[in-house]
Coordinates of C-alpha atoms and ligand atoms in Angstrom, one line a residue:
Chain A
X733 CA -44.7 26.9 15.0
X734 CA -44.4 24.8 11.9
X735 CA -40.8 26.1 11.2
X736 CA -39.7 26.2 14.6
X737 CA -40.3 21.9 14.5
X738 CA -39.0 21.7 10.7
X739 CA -36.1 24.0 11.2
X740 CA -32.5 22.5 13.1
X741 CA -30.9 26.0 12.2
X742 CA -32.5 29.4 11.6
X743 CA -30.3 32.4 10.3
X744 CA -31.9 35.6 9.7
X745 CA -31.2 39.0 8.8
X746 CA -26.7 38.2 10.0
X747 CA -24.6 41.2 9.1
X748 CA -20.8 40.6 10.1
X749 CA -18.2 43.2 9.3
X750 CA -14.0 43.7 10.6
X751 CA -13.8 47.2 11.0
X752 CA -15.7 48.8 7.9
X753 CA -15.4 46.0 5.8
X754 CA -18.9 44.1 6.0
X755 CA -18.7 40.8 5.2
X756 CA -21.7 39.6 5.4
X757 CA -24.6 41.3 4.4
X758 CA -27.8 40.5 5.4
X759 CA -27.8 37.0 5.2
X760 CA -31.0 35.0 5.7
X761 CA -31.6 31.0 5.7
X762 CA -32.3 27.5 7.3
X763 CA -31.6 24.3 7.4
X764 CA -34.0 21.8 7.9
X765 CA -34.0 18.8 10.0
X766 CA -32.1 15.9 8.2
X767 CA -31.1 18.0 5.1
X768 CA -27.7 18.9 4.0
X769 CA -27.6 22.3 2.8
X770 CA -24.6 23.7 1.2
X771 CA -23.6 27.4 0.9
X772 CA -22.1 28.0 -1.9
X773 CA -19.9 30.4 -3.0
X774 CA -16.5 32.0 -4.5
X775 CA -13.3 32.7 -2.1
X776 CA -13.6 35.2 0.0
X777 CA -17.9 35.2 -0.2
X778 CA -18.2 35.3 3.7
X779 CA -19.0 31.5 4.0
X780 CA -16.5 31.1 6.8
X781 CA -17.7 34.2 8.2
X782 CA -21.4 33.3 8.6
X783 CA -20.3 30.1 10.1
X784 CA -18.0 31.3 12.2
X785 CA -21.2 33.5 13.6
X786 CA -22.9 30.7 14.1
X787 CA -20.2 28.4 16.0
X788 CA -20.1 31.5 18.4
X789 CA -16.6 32.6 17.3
X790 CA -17.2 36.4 16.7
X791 CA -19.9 38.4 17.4
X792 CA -22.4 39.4 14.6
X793 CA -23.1 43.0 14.2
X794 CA -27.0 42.0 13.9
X795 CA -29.4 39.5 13.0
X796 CA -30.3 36.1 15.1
X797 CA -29.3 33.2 15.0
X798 CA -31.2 29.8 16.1
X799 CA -29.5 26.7 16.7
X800 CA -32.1 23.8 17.5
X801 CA -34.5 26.0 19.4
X802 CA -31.7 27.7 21.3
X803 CA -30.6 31.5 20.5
X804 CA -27.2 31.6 20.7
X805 CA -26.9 35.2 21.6
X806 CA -28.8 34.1 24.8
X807 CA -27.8 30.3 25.2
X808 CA -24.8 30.1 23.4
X809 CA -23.2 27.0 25.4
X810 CA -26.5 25.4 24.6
X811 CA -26.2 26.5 20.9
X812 CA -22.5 25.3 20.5
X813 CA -23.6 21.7 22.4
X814 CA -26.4 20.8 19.3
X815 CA -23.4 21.7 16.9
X816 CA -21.0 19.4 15.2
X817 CA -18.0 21.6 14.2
X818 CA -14.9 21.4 11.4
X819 CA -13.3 24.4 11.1
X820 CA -11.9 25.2 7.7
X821 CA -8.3 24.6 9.0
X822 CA -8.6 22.0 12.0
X823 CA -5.9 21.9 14.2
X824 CA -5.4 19.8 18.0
X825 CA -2.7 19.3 19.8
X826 CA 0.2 18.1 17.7
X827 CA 1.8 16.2 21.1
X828 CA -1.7 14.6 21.8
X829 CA -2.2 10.8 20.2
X830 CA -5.2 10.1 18.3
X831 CA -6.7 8.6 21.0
X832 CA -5.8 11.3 23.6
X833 CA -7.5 14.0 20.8
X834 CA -10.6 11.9 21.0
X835 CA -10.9 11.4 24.5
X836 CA -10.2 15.3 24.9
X837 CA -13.6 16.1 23.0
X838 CA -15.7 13.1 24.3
X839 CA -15.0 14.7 27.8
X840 CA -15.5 18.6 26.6
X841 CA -18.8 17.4 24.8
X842 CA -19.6 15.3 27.7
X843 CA -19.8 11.9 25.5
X844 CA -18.4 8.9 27.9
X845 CA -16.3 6.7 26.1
X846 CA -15.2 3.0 26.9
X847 CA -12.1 1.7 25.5
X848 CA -14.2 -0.5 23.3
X849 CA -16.2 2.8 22.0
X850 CA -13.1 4.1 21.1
X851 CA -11.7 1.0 19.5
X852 CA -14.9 0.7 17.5
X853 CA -15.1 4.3 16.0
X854 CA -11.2 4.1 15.2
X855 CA -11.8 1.2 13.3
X856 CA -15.0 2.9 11.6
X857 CA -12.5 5.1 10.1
X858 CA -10.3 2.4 9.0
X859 CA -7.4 4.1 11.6
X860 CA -7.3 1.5 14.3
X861 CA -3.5 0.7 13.6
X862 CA -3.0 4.6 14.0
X863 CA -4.6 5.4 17.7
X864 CA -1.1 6.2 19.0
X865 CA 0.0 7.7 16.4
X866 CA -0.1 12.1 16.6
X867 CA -2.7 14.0 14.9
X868 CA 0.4 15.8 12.6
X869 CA 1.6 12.3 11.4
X870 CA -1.6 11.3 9.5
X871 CA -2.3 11.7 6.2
X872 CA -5.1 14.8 4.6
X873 CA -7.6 12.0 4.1
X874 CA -6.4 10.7 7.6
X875 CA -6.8 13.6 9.5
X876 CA -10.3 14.9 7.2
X877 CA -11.6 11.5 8.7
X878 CA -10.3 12.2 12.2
X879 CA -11.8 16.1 12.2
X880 CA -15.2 14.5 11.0
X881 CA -15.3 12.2 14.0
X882 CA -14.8 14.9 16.2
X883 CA -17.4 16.9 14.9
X884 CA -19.8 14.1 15.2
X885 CA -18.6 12.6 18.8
X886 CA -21.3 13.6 20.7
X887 CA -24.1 12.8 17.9
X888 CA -25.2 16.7 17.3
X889 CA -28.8 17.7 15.4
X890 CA -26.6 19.8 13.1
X891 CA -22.5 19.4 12.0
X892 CA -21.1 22.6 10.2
X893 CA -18.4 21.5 7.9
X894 CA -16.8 24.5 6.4
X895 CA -14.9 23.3 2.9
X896 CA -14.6 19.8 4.3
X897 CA -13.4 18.2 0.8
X898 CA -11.0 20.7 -0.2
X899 CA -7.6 19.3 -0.6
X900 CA -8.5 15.8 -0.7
X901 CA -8.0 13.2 -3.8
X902 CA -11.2 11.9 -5.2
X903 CA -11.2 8.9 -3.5
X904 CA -10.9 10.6 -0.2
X905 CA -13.9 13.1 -1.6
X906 CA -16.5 10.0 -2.7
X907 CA -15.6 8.9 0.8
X908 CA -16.2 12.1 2.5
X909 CA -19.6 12.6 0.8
X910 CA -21.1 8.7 1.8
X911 CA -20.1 9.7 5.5
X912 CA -21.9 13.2 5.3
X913 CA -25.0 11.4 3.9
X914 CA -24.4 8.7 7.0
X915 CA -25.0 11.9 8.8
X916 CA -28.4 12.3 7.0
X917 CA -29.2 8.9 7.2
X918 CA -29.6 9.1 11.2
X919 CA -31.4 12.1 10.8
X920 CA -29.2 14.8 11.3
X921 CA -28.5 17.7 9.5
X922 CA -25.4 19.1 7.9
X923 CA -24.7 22.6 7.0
X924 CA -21.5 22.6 4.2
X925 CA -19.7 25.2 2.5
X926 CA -18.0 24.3 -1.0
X927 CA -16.6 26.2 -3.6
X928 CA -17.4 23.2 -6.0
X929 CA -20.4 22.9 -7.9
X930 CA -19.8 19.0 -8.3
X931 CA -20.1 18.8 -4.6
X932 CA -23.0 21.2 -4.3
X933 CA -24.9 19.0 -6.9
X934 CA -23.5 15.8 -6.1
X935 CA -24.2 16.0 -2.2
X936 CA -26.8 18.9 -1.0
X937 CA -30.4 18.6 -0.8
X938 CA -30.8 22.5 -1.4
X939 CA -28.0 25.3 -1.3
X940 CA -27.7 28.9 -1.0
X941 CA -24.9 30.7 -3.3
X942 CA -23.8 33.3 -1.9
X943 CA -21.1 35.9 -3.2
X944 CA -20.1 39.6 -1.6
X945 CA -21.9 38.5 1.3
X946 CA -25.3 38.4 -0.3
X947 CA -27.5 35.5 -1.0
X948 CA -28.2 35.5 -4.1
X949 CA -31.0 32.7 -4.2
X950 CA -31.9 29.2 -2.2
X951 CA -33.2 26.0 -3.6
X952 CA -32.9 22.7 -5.0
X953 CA -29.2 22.4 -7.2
X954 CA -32.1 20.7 -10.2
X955 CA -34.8 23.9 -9.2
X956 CA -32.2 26.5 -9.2
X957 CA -31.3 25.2 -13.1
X958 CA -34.4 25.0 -14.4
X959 CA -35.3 28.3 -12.8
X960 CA -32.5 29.8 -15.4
X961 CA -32.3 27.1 -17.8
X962 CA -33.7 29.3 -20.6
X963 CA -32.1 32.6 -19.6
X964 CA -29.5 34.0 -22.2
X965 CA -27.3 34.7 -19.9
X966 CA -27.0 31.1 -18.2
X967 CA -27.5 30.2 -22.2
X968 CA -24.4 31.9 -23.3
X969 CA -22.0 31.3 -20.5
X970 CA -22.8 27.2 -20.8
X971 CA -20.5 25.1 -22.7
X972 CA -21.3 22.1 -25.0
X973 CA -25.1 23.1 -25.2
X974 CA -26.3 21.0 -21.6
X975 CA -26.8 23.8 -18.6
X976 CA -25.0 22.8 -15.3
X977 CA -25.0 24.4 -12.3
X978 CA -21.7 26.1 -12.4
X979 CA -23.2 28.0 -16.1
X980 CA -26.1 29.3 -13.2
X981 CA -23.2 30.1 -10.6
X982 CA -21.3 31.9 -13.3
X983 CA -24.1 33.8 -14.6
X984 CA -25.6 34.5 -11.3
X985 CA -22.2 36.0 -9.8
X986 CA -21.1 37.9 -13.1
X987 CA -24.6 39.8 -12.4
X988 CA -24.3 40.4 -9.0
X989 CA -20.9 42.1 -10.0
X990 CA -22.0 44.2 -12.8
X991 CA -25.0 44.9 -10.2
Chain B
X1382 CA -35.6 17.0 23.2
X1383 CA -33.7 19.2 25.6
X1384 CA -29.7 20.1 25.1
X1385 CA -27.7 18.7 27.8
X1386 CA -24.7 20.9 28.5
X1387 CA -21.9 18.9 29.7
X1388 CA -20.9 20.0 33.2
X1389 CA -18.2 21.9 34.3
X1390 CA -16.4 19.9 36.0
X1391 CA -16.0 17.3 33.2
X1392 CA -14.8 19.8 31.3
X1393 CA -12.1 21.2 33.3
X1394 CA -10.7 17.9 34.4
X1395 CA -10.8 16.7 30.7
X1396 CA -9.0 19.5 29.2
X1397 CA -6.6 19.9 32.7
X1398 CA -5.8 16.1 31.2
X1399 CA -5.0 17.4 27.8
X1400 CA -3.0 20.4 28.9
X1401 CA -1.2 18.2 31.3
X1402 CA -0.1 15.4 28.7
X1403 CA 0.6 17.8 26.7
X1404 CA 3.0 19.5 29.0
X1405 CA 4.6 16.0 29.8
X1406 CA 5.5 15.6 26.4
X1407 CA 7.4 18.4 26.3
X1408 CA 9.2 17.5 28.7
X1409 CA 12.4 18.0 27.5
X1410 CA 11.5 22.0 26.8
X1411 CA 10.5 21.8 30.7
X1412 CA 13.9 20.5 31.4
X1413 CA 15.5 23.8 29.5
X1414 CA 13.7 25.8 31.8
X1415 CA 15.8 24.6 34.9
X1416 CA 18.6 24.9 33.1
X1417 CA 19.7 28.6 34.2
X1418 CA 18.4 27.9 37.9
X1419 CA 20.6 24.7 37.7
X1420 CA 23.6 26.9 36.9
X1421 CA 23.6 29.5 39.4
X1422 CA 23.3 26.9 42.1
X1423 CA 26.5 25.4 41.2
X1424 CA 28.2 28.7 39.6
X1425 CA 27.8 30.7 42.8
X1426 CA 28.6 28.1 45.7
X1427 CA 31.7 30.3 46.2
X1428 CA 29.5 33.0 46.9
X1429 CA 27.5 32.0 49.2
X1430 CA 29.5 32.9 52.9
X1431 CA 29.3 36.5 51.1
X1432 CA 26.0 37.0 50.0
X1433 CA 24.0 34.2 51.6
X1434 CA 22.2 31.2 51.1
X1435 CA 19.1 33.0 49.8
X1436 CA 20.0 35.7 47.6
X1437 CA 21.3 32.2 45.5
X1438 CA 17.9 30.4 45.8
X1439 CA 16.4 34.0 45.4
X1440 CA 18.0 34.7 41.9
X1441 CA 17.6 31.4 41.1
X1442 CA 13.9 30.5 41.7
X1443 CA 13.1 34.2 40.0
X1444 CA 15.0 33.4 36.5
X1445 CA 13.7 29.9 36.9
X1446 CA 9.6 31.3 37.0
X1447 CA 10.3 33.9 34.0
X1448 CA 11.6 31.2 32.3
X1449 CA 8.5 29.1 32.3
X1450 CA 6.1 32.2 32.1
X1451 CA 8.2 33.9 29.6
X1452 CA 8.8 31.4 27.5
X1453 CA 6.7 28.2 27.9
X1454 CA 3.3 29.9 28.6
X1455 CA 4.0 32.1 25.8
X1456 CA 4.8 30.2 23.5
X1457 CA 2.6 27.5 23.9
X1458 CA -0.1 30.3 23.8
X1459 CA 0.6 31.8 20.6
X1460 CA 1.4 28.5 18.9
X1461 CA -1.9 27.0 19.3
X1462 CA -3.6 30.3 18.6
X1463 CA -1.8 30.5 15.5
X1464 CA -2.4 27.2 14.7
X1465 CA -6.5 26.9 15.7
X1466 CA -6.4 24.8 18.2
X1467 CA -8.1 27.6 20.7
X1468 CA -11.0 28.4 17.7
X1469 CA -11.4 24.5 17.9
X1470 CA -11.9 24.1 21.7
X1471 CA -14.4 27.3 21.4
X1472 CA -16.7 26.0 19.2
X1473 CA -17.3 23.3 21.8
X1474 CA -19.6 23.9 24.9
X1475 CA -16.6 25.1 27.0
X1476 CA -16.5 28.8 28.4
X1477 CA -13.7 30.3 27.6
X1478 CA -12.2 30.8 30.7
X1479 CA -11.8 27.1 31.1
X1480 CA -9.4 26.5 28.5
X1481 CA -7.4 29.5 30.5
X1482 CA -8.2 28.1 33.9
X1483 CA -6.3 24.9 32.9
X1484 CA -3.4 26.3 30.8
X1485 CA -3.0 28.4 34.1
X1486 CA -3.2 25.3 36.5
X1487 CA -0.5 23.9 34.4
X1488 CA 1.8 27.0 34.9
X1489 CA 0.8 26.7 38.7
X1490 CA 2.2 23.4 38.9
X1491 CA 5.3 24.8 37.1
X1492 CA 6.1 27.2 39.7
X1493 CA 6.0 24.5 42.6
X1494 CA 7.9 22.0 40.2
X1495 CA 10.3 25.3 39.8
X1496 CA 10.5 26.4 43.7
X1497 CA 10.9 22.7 44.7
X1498 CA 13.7 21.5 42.2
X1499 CA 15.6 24.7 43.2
X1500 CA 14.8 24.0 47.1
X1501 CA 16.1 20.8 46.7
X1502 CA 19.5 21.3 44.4
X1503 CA 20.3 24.0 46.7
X1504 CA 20.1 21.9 49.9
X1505 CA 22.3 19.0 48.3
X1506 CA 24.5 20.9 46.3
X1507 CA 24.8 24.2 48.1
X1508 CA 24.0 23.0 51.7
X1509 CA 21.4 25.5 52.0
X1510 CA 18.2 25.3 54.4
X1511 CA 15.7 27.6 55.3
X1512 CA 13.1 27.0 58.2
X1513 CA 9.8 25.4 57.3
X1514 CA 7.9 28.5 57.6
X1515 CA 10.5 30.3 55.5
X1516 CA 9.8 27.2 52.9
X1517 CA 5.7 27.5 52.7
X1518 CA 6.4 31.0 52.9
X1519 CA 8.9 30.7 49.4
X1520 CA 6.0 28.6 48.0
X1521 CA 3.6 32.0 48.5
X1522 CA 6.1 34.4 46.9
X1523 CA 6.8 32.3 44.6
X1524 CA 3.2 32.0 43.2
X1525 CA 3.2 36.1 43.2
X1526 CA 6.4 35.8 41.5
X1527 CA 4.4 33.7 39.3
X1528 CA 1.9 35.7 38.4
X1529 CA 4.4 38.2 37.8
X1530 CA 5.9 36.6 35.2
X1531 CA 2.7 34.7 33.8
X1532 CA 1.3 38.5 32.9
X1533 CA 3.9 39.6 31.2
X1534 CA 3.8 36.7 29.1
X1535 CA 0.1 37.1 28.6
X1536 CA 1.0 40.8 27.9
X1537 CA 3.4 39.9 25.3
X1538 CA 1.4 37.0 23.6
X1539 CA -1.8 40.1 23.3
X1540 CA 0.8 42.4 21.7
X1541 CA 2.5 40.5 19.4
X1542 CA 0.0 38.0 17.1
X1543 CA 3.3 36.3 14.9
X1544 CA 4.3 32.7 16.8
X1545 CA 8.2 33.2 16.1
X1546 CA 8.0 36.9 17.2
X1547 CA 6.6 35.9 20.2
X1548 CA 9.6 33.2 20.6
X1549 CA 12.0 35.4 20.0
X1550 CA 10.8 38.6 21.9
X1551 CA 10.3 36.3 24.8
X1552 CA 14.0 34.8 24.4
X1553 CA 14.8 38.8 24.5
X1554 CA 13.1 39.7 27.6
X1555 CA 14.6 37.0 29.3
X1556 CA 18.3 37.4 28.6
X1557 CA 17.9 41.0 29.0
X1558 CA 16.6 39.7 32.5
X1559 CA 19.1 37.4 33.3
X1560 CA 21.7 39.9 32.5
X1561 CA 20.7 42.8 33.7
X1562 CA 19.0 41.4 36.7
X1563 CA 22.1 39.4 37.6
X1564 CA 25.0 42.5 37.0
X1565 CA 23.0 45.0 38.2
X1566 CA 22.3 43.2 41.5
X1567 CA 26.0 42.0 41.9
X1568 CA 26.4 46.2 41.3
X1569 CA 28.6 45.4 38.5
X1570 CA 26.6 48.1 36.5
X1571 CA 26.2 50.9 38.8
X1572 CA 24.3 52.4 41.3
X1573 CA 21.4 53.5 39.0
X1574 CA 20.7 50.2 37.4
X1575 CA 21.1 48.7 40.8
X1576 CA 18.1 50.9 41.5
X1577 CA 16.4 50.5 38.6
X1578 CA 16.8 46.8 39.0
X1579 CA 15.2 46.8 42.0
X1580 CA 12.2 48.1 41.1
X1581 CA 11.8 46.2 37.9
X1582 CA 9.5 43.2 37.5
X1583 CA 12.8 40.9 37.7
X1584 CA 14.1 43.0 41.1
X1585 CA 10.5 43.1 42.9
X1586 CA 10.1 39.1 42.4
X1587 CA 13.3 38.2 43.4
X1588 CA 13.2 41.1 46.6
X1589 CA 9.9 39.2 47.8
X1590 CA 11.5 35.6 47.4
X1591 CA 14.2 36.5 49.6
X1592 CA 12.5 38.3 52.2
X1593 CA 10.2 35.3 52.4
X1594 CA 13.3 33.4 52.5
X1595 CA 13.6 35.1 56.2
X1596 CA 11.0 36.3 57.9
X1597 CA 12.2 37.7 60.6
X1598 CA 14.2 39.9 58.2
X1599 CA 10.7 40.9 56.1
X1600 CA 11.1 44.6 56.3
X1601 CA 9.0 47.8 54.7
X1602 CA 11.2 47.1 51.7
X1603 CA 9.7 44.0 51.2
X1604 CA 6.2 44.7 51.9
X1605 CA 6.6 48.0 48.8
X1606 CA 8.8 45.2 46.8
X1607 CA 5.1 42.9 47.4
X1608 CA 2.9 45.7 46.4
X1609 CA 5.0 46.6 43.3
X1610 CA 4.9 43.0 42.3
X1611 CA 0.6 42.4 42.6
X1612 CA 0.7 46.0 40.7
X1613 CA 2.6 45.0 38.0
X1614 CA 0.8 41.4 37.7
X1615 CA -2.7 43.7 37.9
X1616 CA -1.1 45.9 34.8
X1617 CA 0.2 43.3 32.5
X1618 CA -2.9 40.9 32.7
X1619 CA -5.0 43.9 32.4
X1620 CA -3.5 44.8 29.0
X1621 CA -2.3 41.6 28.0
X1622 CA -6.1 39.9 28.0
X1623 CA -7.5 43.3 27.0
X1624 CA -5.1 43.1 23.8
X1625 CA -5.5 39.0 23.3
X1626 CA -7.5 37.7 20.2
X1627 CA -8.2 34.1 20.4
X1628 CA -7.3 33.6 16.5
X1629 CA -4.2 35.2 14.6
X1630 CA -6.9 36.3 11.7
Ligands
ADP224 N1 -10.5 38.5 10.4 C1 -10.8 39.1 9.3 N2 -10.5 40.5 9.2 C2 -10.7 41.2 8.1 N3 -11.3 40.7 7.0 C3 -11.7 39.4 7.0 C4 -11.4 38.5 8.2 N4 -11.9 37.3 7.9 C5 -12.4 37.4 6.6 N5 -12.3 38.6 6.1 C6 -12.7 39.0 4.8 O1 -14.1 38.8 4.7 C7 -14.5 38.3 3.5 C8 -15.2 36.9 3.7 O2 -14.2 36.0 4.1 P1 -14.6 34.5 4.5 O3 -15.9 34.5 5.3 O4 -13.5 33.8 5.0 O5 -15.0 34.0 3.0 P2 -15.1 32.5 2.4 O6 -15.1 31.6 3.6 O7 -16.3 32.5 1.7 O8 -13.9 32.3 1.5 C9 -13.2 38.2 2.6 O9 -13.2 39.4 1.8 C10 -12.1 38.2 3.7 O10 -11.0 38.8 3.2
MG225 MG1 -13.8 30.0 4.0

């Protein structure tokens, strides 16, 4: 009862495989109400994967799946409609004008919008000279800030933003990061994936890393270096004597291997 | 607080807006797909006391359709697969059958646009009329042919996952249509081909459009020519959305 009012998103026990290949492997977590929670992991860990069972885009081989009270094996319109999604590589239209992109998910996400809304929220991402300009012709921090409006249109519980900073100049990243914690701030949770440990610490109220498919462990970025601040293996992989999250993700990972 | 799932209606009429400007845009690939229809108006005036006003319109409205399903569904298709834009739509509270239903009722304007322009160039130009049942009826055949032309599209963007093999298998299929379809029926290459013509996808579309063309002339011919074509549409969407991924991954 507790959890089911605490939780936005509930994964438990999610195996994905192509062909024999399993991807993911018995993956298990949640994401609270008004938390950002970041999974973190290498290339090729299954973060994509797991999301991409989650959005509804391919079907899980087990395990459920919870998306603010609605299973999305059973309600999975429902379950995509509380969602917020970027994809790792977003794409729309590339004949559509900003404007005509925005209008196409305010109507599929059943958000009405007046010219002034759509002035307004062009001009929140500092691209009101650009509404007729295509999606192709903007700039990576452009479009990142385009994607993210998308995936936040229709004001969802939860927004999945799979490696949302990757590609973009620091600027553009500080940026990025104020407007995931705006997302926080109106109580609304967001479920990240990074491959950087700046991020993870920087942003993420808890995270999971997660490498082969397996979580390897959930909590706090601070909790999760204490936990192994004194282990020798975190101790000896950490450079200029302070412990940082990425000695724990190194240390962490090279086990798992040698596992 | 409950999840409100926006209604279907909205939906389709948004993304039928999308799909639409999108297709206006492109105008200028729409334009190409006249282009062939356009030329056997005016090529074959001379050959019209001969053969008749609707084995030109026939011929004409048939390359015209597989033109458009060949190579502007297609194409479009396996773009914006290739490129996410169909993984980005269905993450989004849409069934997936939406985002089909209104590619489709773009391609269904296409056809009319298709049957029209060539109704219309071959009554100015050519001097050719048909009755106005022998019209609505064109309209009907034409839809078939269509469908026809739609599946094998659909067939070939399941098959093949790569955008520029898709473009250039589709460019393929349709020259080998336009030549073949156009020599074999003019019996330049034989009576085998002629035959084989007849039956093929190209033959069966452009045998329906002309008997439609004249009723009163409809014969069992036709009506096998009919069956052959709502077969071969049943075939080709059958494997071509068995075989279709929604991402090139
Ligand atoms: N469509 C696919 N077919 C086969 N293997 C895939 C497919 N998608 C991903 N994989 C494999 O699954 C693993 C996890 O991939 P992914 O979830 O994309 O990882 P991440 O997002 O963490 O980089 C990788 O080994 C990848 O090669
Ligand atoms: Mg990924």
């Amino acid at each position: 009862m507790d959890q089911e009012s605490t939780n936005i998103l509930t994964v438990d026990g999610l195996n994905v495989s192509y062909g024999n290949f399993q991807a993911v492997q018995n993956v298990s977590f949640d994401v609270r109400k008004g938390e950002i929670f970041g999974l973190l992991g290498p290339n090729g860990a299954g973060k994509t994967s797991t999301l991409s069972a989650i959005e509804g885009l391919l079907k899980p081989q087990s395990g459920a799946i919870i998306v603010d009270g609605n299973n999305a094996k059973e309600k999975p319109l429902h379950a995509r409609a509380s969602l917020g999604v970027q994809l790792q590589s977003t794409s729309f239209q590339p004949e559509l004008y900003v404007v005509e992109v925005l209008q196409l998910y305010a109507g599929i996400y059943g958000v009405p919008l007046s010219k002034d809304t759509l002035t307004a929220m062009l001009k929140d991402i500092n691209l009101e000279d650009s509404a007729t300009k295509k999606f192709g012709q903007l700039s990576g921090g452009q479009q990142q800030r385009v994607s993210l409006l998308i995936a936040t249109i229709h004001n969802p519980r939860l927004v999945l933003l799979d490696e949302p900073t990757s590609g973009l100049d620091p600027q553009s990243r500080r940026q990025l990061w104020e407007r995931i914690e705006a997302i926080r701030e109106k109580g609304n949770a967001v479920l990240l994936t990074t491959h950087s440990m700046e991020e993870a610490e920087a942003v993420c109220d808890r995270i999971a890393i997660i490498d082969h498919g397996k979580v390897i462990i959930i909590d706090t970025p601070q909790a999760i270096i204490d936990k192994y601040r004194n282990d020798p293996e975190v101790i000896s992989v950490s450079r200029r004597g302070k412990i940082t999250l990425e000695d724990v993700f190194i240390a962490l990972t090279g086990k798992a291997i040698r596992a | 607080m409950e999840t409100v799932i926006p209604k279907t209606s909205v939906v389709l009429s948004t993304l039928l807006r999308a799909d639409f400007t999108t297709q206006w845009r492109n105008r200028r690939a729409v334009m190409l797909t006249l282009i062939v229809p356009v030329i056997i108006l005016v090529s074959w005036k001379g050959l019209i006391p001969t053969f008749g006003g609707p084995f030109a319109l026939s011929n004409s409205i048939t390359i015209g359709l597989f033109a458009s399903g060949l190579m502007g569904y297609s194409n479009t298709v396996a773009r914006d697969r290739d490129k996410g834009i169909f993984q980005r739509l269905r993450v989004a509270p849409v069934p997936s059958w939406a985002i089909m239903a209104s590619r489709l009722m773009v391609q269904l304007a296409m056809i009319l646009l298709i049957t029209t322009a060539v109704f219309i160039i071959g009554k100015d130009y050519d001097g050719i009329t048909l009755t106005p049942i022998a019209y609505i009826l064109t309209y009907f055949t034409a839809i078939i042919g269509g469908a026809v032309s739609l599946s094998l599209g659909q067939m070939i963007v399941g098959w093949i996952k790569n955008p520029e093999t898709v473009n250039s298998t589709t460019r393929l299929v349709y020259l080998a249509f336009i030549i073949i379809g156009m020599f074999g029926e003019l019996n330049q290459l034989g009576e085998a081909v002629h035959n084989a013509v007849q039956w093929s996808p190209y033959g069966t579309v452009k045998t329906i459009l002309a008997a439609g063309m004249e009723p009163e002339r409809w014969n069992s011919n036709a009506s096998i020519a009919l069956l052959a074509a709502i077969l071969y549409t049943i075939v080709f969407a059958t494997l071509g959305i068995k075989w279709f991924k929604w991402n090139t991954k």
